[in-house]
Short mmCIF file of C-alpha atoms and ligand atoms in Angstrom, two decimals:
data_model
loop_
_atom_site.label_atom_id
_atom_site.label_comp_id
_atom_site.label_asym_id
_atom_site.label_seq_id
_atom_site.Cartn_x
_atom_site.Cartn_y
_atom_site.Cartn_z
CA UNK P 1 17.53 5.75 -13.04
CA UNK P 2 14.04 4.59 -12.17
CA UNK P 3 12.31 3.15 -9.13
CA UNK P 4 9.30 0.90 -8.75
CA UNK P 5 7.45 1.18 -5.46
CA UNK P 6 5.13 -1.40 -3.86
CA UNK P 7 2.51 0.45 -1.85
CA UNK P 8 -0.72 0.04 0.03
CA UNK P 9 -2.59 2.14 2.53
CA UNK P 10 -2.05 5.63 3.80
CA UNK P 11 1.53 5.13 5.04
CA UNK P 12 2.63 3.93 1.63
CA UNK P 13 1.14 6.94 -0.13
CA UNK P 14 3.20 9.29 2.08
CA UNK P 15 6.48 7.83 0.84
CA UNK P 16 5.23 7.82 -2.75
CA UNK P 17 4.55 11.55 -2.34
CA UNK P 18 8.17 11.91 -1.19
CA UNK P 19 9.43 10.19 -4.35
CA UNK P 20 7.08 12.35 -6.43
CA UNK P 21 8.65 15.45 -4.89
CA UNK P 22 12.20 14.14 -5.35
CA UNK P 23 12.23 12.59 -8.82
CA UNK P 24 10.44 13.30 -12.09
CA UNK P 25 7.34 11.15 -12.32
CA UNK P 26 8.59 9.45 -15.46
CA UNK P 27 11.21 7.69 -13.33
CA UNK P 28 8.85 6.24 -10.74
CA UNK P 29 6.09 3.64 -10.99
CA UNK P 30 3.85 2.49 -8.15
CA UNK P 31 2.38 -0.99 -7.90
CA UNK P 32 -0.70 -0.74 -5.68
CA UNK P 33 -2.29 -3.35 -3.43
CA UNK P 34 -5.79 -4.18 -4.67
CA UNK P 35 -6.76 -6.77 -2.05
CA UNK P 36 -8.63 -4.08 -0.08
CA UNK P 37 -10.92 -3.58 -3.07
CA UNK P 38 -14.58 -4.42 -2.65
CA UNK P 39 -17.99 -3.88 -4.17
CA UNK P 40 -19.98 -1.65 -1.84
CA UNK P 41 -23.38 -0.04 -2.61
CA UNK P 42 -22.98 -1.69 -6.02
CA UNK P 43 -19.76 0.26 -6.70
CA UNK P 44 -16.23 -1.05 -7.36
CA UNK P 45 -14.05 0.61 -4.73
CA UNK P 46 -10.22 0.47 -4.82
CA UNK P 47 -9.07 2.27 -1.67
CA UNK P 48 -5.29 1.88 -2.03
CA UNK P 49 -5.35 2.99 -5.67
CA UNK P 50 -7.53 5.98 -4.78
CA UNK P 51 -5.35 7.02 -1.84
CA UNK P 52 -2.32 7.04 -4.17
CA UNK P 53 -4.24 8.83 -6.93
CA UNK P 54 -5.66 11.55 -4.68
CA UNK P 55 -2.33 12.00 -2.88
CA UNK P 56 -0.42 12.45 -6.17
CA UNK P 57 -3.17 14.72 -7.52
CA UNK P 58 -2.78 16.87 -4.40
CA UNK P 59 -6.46 16.46 -3.46
CA UNK P 60 -6.21 13.86 -0.67
CA UNK P 61 -7.71 14.61 2.74
CA UNK P 62 -4.53 15.19 4.81
CA UNK P 63 -6.21 14.30 8.13
CA UNK P 64 -7.44 10.84 7.11
CA UNK P 65 -5.09 10.09 4.21
CA UNK P 66 -8.05 8.70 2.29
CA UNK P 67 -10.91 10.39 0.45
CA UNK P 68 -10.87 13.87 -1.01
CA UNK P 69 -10.08 17.24 0.62
CA UNK P 70 -13.02 19.58 1.47
CA UNK P 71 -15.44 16.77 0.77
CA UNK P 72 -19.21 16.92 1.30
CA UNK P 73 -21.28 13.91 2.38
CA UNK P 74 -24.77 14.81 1.11
CA UNK P 75 -25.26 11.42 -0.45
CA UNK P 76 -24.23 9.68 2.78
CA UNK P 77 -26.69 11.82 4.77
CA UNK P 78 -29.53 11.04 2.35
CA UNK P 79 -28.56 7.35 2.40
CA UNK P 80 -28.68 7.41 6.19
CA UNK P 81 -32.25 8.75 6.00
CA UNK P 82 -33.07 5.68 3.92
CA UNK P 83 -31.35 3.34 6.41
CA UNK P 84 -28.71 2.57 3.79
CA UNK P 85 -25.17 1.46 4.63
CA UNK P 86 -23.12 4.50 5.65
CA UNK P 87 -20.40 2.83 7.78
CA UNK P 88 -17.93 3.22 4.89
CA UNK P 89 -17.79 7.00 4.46
CA UNK P 90 -18.00 7.92 0.78
CA UNK P 91 -17.83 11.62 -0.01
CA UNK P 92 -19.80 13.09 -2.91
CA UNK P 93 -16.69 13.73 -5.04
CA UNK P 94 -15.20 10.36 -4.11
CA UNK P 95 -18.44 8.73 -5.25
CA UNK P 96 -17.82 10.10 -8.74
CA UNK P 97 -14.59 8.09 -8.86
CA UNK P 98 -16.38 4.89 -7.86
CA UNK P 99 -19.27 5.50 -10.25
CA UNK P 100 -16.91 6.12 -13.16
CA UNK P 101 -14.63 3.17 -12.30
CA UNK P 102 -17.65 0.86 -12.02
CA UNK P 103 -19.01 2.03 -15.38
CA UNK P 104 -15.65 1.53 -17.11
CA UNK P 105 -15.14 -1.92 -15.53
CA UNK P 106 -18.65 -2.97 -16.56
CA UNK P 107 -17.73 -1.99 -20.13
CA UNK P 108 -14.99 -4.62 -19.94
CA UNK P 109 -12.00 -2.36 -19.27
CA UNK P 110 -9.25 -3.80 -17.06
CA UNK P 111 -8.52 -2.26 -13.66
CA UNK P 112 -5.16 -1.14 -15.09
CA UNK P 113 -6.84 0.70 -17.98
CA UNK P 114 -9.49 2.19 -15.69
CA UNK P 115 -6.81 3.40 -13.28
CA UNK P 116 -4.79 4.93 -16.12
CA UNK P 117 -7.91 6.76 -17.35
CA UNK P 118 -8.74 8.11 -13.88
CA UNK P 119 -5.11 9.22 -13.37
CA UNK P 120 -5.12 10.98 -16.74
CA UNK P 121 -8.32 12.81 -15.82
CA UNK P 122 -6.78 13.88 -12.49
CA UNK P 123 -3.50 14.79 -14.24
CA UNK P 124 -1.50 12.34 -12.12
CA UNK P 125 1.80 11.82 -13.96
CA UNK P 126 3.25 8.93 -11.97
CA UNK P 127 1.87 5.60 -13.26
CA UNK P 128 -0.22 3.84 -10.61
CA UNK P 129 -0.43 0.15 -11.50
CA UNK P 130 -2.69 -2.44 -9.86
CA UNK P 131 -0.75 -5.53 -8.74
CA UNK P 132 -3.22 -7.60 -10.78
CA UNK P 133 -6.30 -7.11 -12.94
CA UNK P 134 -7.85 -10.18 -11.30
CA UNK P 135 -9.88 -10.35 -8.10
CA UNK P 136 -7.87 -10.79 -4.91
CA UNK P 137 -9.52 -10.11 -1.55
CA UNK P 138 -7.93 -10.07 1.89
CA UNK P 139 -9.95 -12.09 4.33
CA UNK P 140 -9.13 -11.66 7.98
CA UNK P 141 -9.47 -14.77 10.17
CA UNK P 142 -10.11 -13.41 13.66
CA UNK P 143 -11.24 -14.68 17.02
CA UNK P 144 -14.64 -13.35 15.94
CA UNK P 145 -14.87 -15.26 12.64
CA UNK P 146 -13.66 -14.60 9.09
CA UNK P 147 -14.14 -10.97 8.07
CA UNK P 148 -13.90 -9.23 4.71
CA UNK P 149 -11.16 -6.64 4.81
CA UNK P 150 -13.19 -3.42 5.07
CA UNK P 151 -15.53 -5.04 7.57
CA UNK P 152 -12.49 -5.76 9.77
CA UNK P 153 -10.59 -2.54 9.11
CA UNK P 154 -13.38 0.03 9.07
CA UNK P 155 -16.60 -1.37 10.48
CA UNK P 156 -14.85 -3.25 13.27
CA UNK P 157 -12.04 -0.66 13.61
CA UNK P 158 -9.44 -3.46 13.43
CA UNK P 159 -10.45 -4.56 16.95
CA UNK P 160 -10.92 -8.36 16.50
CA UNK P 161 -7.71 -10.31 17.16
CA UNK P 162 -6.11 -11.53 13.93
CA UNK P 163 -5.28 -15.25 13.74
CA UNK P 164 -4.56 -15.58 10.02
CA UNK P 165 -4.73 -13.59 6.79
CA UNK P 166 -5.86 -15.14 3.52
CA UNK P 167 -5.53 -13.34 0.19
CA UNK P 168 -8.37 -15.07 -1.60
CA UNK P 169 -7.73 -15.39 -5.33
CA UNK P 170 -3.99 -14.76 -5.10
CA UNK P 171 -3.19 -18.37 -6.04
CA UNK P 172 -4.62 -17.84 -9.53
CA UNK P 173 -4.30 -14.07 -10.00
CA UNK P 174 -1.94 -12.97 -12.78
CA UNK P 175 0.46 -10.08 -12.34
CA UNK P 176 -0.77 -7.05 -14.29
CA UNK P 177 1.35 -6.78 -17.48
CA UNK P 178 2.37 -3.20 -16.72
CA UNK P 179 3.33 -4.24 -13.18
CA UNK P 180 5.67 -6.86 -14.63
CA UNK P 181 7.14 -4.25 -16.99
CA UNK P 182 7.65 -1.89 -14.04
CA UNK P 183 9.66 -4.54 -12.17
CA UNK P 184 11.81 -5.51 -15.16
CA UNK P 185 12.56 -2.08 -16.70
CA UNK P 186 16.15 -1.71 -17.95
CA UNK P 187 16.55 1.61 -16.14
CA UNK P 188 15.34 0.20 -12.80
CA UNK P 189 17.66 1.04 -9.90
CA UNK P 190 15.68 -0.44 -7.01
CA UNK P 191 12.32 -1.80 -5.95
CA UNK P 192 11.05 0.01 -2.84
CA UNK P 193 8.60 -1.47 -0.33
CA UNK P 194 6.84 1.37 1.51
CA UNK P 195 6.29 1.41 5.30
CA UNK P 196 2.78 0.08 4.77
CA UNK P 197 1.32 -2.63 6.94
CA UNK P 198 3.20 -5.75 5.75
CA UNK P 199 0.31 -8.12 6.52
CA UNK P 200 -2.54 -6.03 5.17
CA UNK P 201 -0.93 -4.04 2.36
CA UNK P 202 2.37 -5.58 1.16
CA UNK P 203 1.93 -9.35 1.58
CA UNK P 204 -1.13 -9.31 -0.73
CA UNK P 205 1.13 -7.86 -3.45
CA UNK P 206 3.84 -10.45 -2.74
CA UNK P 207 1.20 -13.22 -2.73
CA UNK P 208 0.91 -12.89 -6.53
CA UNK P 209 3.28 -15.49 -8.03
CA UNK P 210 4.07 -13.24 -10.99
CA UNK P 211 5.19 -10.47 -8.64
CA UNK P 212 7.54 -12.80 -6.76
CA UNK P 213 8.90 -14.16 -10.05
CA UNK P 214 9.52 -10.67 -11.42
CA UNK P 215 11.28 -9.65 -8.19
CA UNK P 216 13.54 -12.69 -8.55
CA UNK P 217 14.21 -11.94 -12.22
CA UNK P 218 14.96 -8.29 -11.64
CA UNK P 219 18.57 -7.86 -10.63
CA UNK P 220 18.07 -4.70 -8.60
CA UNK P 221 18.06 -4.39 -4.80
CA UNK P 222 14.68 -4.65 -3.06
CA UNK P 223 14.62 -2.12 -0.24
CA UNK P 224 11.89 -1.95 2.41
CA UNK P 225 11.19 0.75 4.97
CA UNK P 226 10.26 -0.54 8.41
CA UNK P 227 6.70 0.44 9.41
CA UNK P 228 7.64 -0.18 13.04
CA UNK P 229 9.55 2.58 14.85
CA UNK P 230 10.57 2.00 18.46
CA UNK P 231 8.25 -1.00 18.70
CA UNK P 232 5.22 0.96 17.54
CA UNK P 233 3.42 1.44 14.23
CA UNK P 234 3.21 5.08 13.18
CA UNK P 235 -0.36 4.56 12.05
CA UNK P 236 -2.81 1.66 11.92
CA UNK P 237 -2.85 -1.83 13.45
CA UNK P 238 0.57 -3.17 12.34
CA UNK P 239 2.00 -3.60 15.86
CA UNK P 240 -1.34 -4.95 17.16
CA UNK P 241 -1.48 -7.58 14.38
CA UNK P 242 2.16 -8.57 14.98
CA UNK P 243 1.42 -9.15 18.66
CA UNK P 244 -1.75 -11.10 17.79
CA UNK P 245 0.33 -13.26 15.44
CA UNK P 246 2.75 -13.93 18.29
CA UNK P 247 5.49 -11.70 16.86
CA UNK P 248 7.35 -8.95 18.69
CA UNK P 249 6.60 -5.59 17.11
CA UNK P 250 10.10 -4.48 16.17
CA UNK P 251 12.11 -3.51 13.11
CA UNK P 252 14.01 -6.80 13.55
CA UNK P 253 10.74 -8.75 13.30
CA UNK P 254 9.95 -6.79 10.11
CA UNK P 255 13.36 -7.79 8.73
CA UNK P 256 12.60 -11.44 9.53
CA UNK P 257 9.16 -11.11 7.91
CA UNK P 258 10.63 -9.84 4.65
CA UNK P 259 13.70 -12.09 4.82
CA UNK P 260 14.29 -13.73 1.44
CA UNK P 261 12.42 -10.94 -0.37
CA UNK P 262 14.44 -7.86 0.55
CA UNK P 263 18.12 -6.95 0.23
CA UNK P 264 17.97 -3.81 2.37
CA UNK P 265 15.88 -2.36 5.19
CA UNK P 266 15.60 1.29 6.19
CA UNK P 267 15.09 1.64 9.95
CA UNK P 268 14.54 4.70 12.08
CA UNK P 269 17.31 6.27 14.14
CA UNK P 270 15.32 5.16 17.20
CA UNK P 271 16.07 1.56 16.24
CA UNK P 272 19.77 1.96 15.35
CA UNK P 273 20.68 -0.60 18.05
CA UNK P 274 19.00 -3.28 15.89
CA UNK P 275 21.28 -2.66 12.90
CA UNK P 276 23.76 -5.49 13.59
CA UNK P 277 21.04 -8.06 14.34
CA UNK P 278 19.34 -7.22 11.04
CA UNK P 279 22.63 -7.28 9.12
CA UNK P 280 23.27 -10.71 10.64
CA UNK P 281 20.28 -11.88 8.57
CA UNK P 282 22.14 -10.83 5.42
CA UNK P 283 20.00 -7.70 5.02
CA UNK P 284 21.80 -4.39 4.51
CA UNK P 285 20.61 -1.59 6.83
CA UNK P 286 20.18 2.14 6.32
CA UNK P 287 19.48 4.15 9.49
CA UNK P 288 17.49 7.31 8.78
CA UNK P 289 14.58 9.38 10.00
CA UNK P 290 11.58 7.38 8.80
CA UNK P 291 8.85 9.43 10.50
CA UNK P 292 7.14 11.36 7.69
CA UNK P 293 5.37 14.39 9.15
CA UNK P 294 5.54 16.78 6.21
CA UNK P 295 6.63 16.94 2.58
CA UNK P 296 10.25 17.66 3.53
CA UNK P 297 10.54 14.53 5.67
CA UNK P 298 8.82 12.46 2.96
CA UNK P 299 11.26 13.79 0.34
CA UNK P 300 14.24 13.30 2.67
CA UNK P 301 13.27 9.66 3.25
CA UNK P 302 12.96 9.12 -0.50
CA UNK P 303 16.43 10.67 -0.89
CA UNK P 304 17.87 8.42 1.83
CA UNK P 305 16.46 5.40 -0.04
CA UNK P 306 17.86 6.47 -3.44
CA UNK P 307 21.28 7.08 -1.82
CA UNK P 308 21.07 3.68 -0.14
CA UNK P 309 20.19 2.08 -3.50
CA UNK P 310 22.93 3.97 -5.36
CA UNK P 311 25.66 2.81 -2.98
CA UNK P 312 24.17 -0.61 -2.52
CA UNK P 313 26.63 -3.37 -2.14
CA UNK P 314 24.78 -6.50 -1.08
CA UNK P 315 26.14 -8.01 2.09
CA UNK P 316 29.37 -9.79 1.27
N1 FO1 F 1 -11.29 4.19 6.40
C1 FO1 F 1 -11.99 4.35 7.57
O1 FO1 F 1 -11.43 4.08 8.64
N2 FO1 F 1 -13.28 4.78 7.57
C2 FO1 F 1 -13.95 5.05 6.44
O2 FO1 F 1 -15.13 5.41 6.49
C3 FO1 F 1 -13.23 4.93 5.19
C4 FO1 F 1 -13.85 5.26 3.97
C5 FO1 F 1 -13.07 5.19 2.79
C6 FO1 F 1 -13.62 5.57 1.57
C7 FO1 F 1 -12.87 5.49 0.41
C8 FO1 F 1 -11.56 5.03 0.47
O3 FO1 F 1 -10.81 4.97 -0.66
C9 FO1 F 1 -10.98 4.65 1.68
C10 FO1 F 1 -11.74 4.73 2.85
N3 FO1 F 1 -11.19 4.36 4.09
C11 FO1 F 1 -11.90 4.49 5.24
C12 FO1 F 1 -9.80 3.90 4.20
C13 FO1 F 1 -9.65 2.45 3.76
O4 FO1 F 1 -10.40 1.55 4.50
C14 FO1 F 1 -8.14 2.14 3.88
O5 FO1 F 1 -7.45 3.20 3.33
C15 FO1 F 1 -7.61 0.96 3.11
O6 FO1 F 1 -8.52 0.09 2.68
C16 FO1 F 1 -6.54 0.30 3.98
O7 FO1 F 1 -5.36 0.93 3.77
#
């Protein structure tokens, strides 16, 4: 039995680590959001791919969730001396990833092939697959103008109020071939949507027509994990964005957001009172602990999802 996971951001990588601890890597594939990617200091940077790669390689910085453990920032310090751009913190080892990815892309390799090569070098077993090999970029329409994603998320610390999100390029971007394979594998048991920020990390993946088509073609349940627990996001600006978009920040609002795409939703025990309202939408509910504080809780959540998928009977 295999699982294909849609993931973006730090929260998503935590659940992927739980699946990695629970199931052999051959049985799990991850489709990563690439709409956070940008060219910075002349380098092609793919943050959500790198967070997954470093997490699965066991070298991710556990405090931030991004970048590499025990990193040095000599290049950033020297760049600062030169009045270069240091707002996006790139560690010396992390820079090697961006330098090598940029070189391989400039030689004409696809992002999928580059990612596979980097994962092989870091001995990451679980396939990490970009949602597309084409350029898609999240642009954040705020009350302070239209911002590129990292400008909004990092430089502006996600402070400007979000009015609209546009995934530029998604209307023509093709699903990566290996991403399509991962969604249509014979052995597939379920597609899992991680508790990433739906607006910033998951919707860009779902904005690719080929992804939506493959999800429709695949006959397996699509199960999401709510990123909102007790009305709050565990990390990042999910609740803030929901409020700015005029939505209540609740697991029920998450169910409504994914309605039509998902068959099941995993909600935290804190939100068990919402179960019947969510089931009324025709979405099956699994109530579990969804707060991942250590490897055990990540693995337990992955186990709760595989049990949910195994006993899945779509709502009558
Ligand atoms: N996030 C920050 O808040 N500050 C940073 O300086 C920063 C640097 C960085 C470098 C490499 C990388 O792969 C990710 C980095 N991130 C940083 C996180 C990144 O903005 C987010 O992980 C995703 O783009 C959104 O999930």
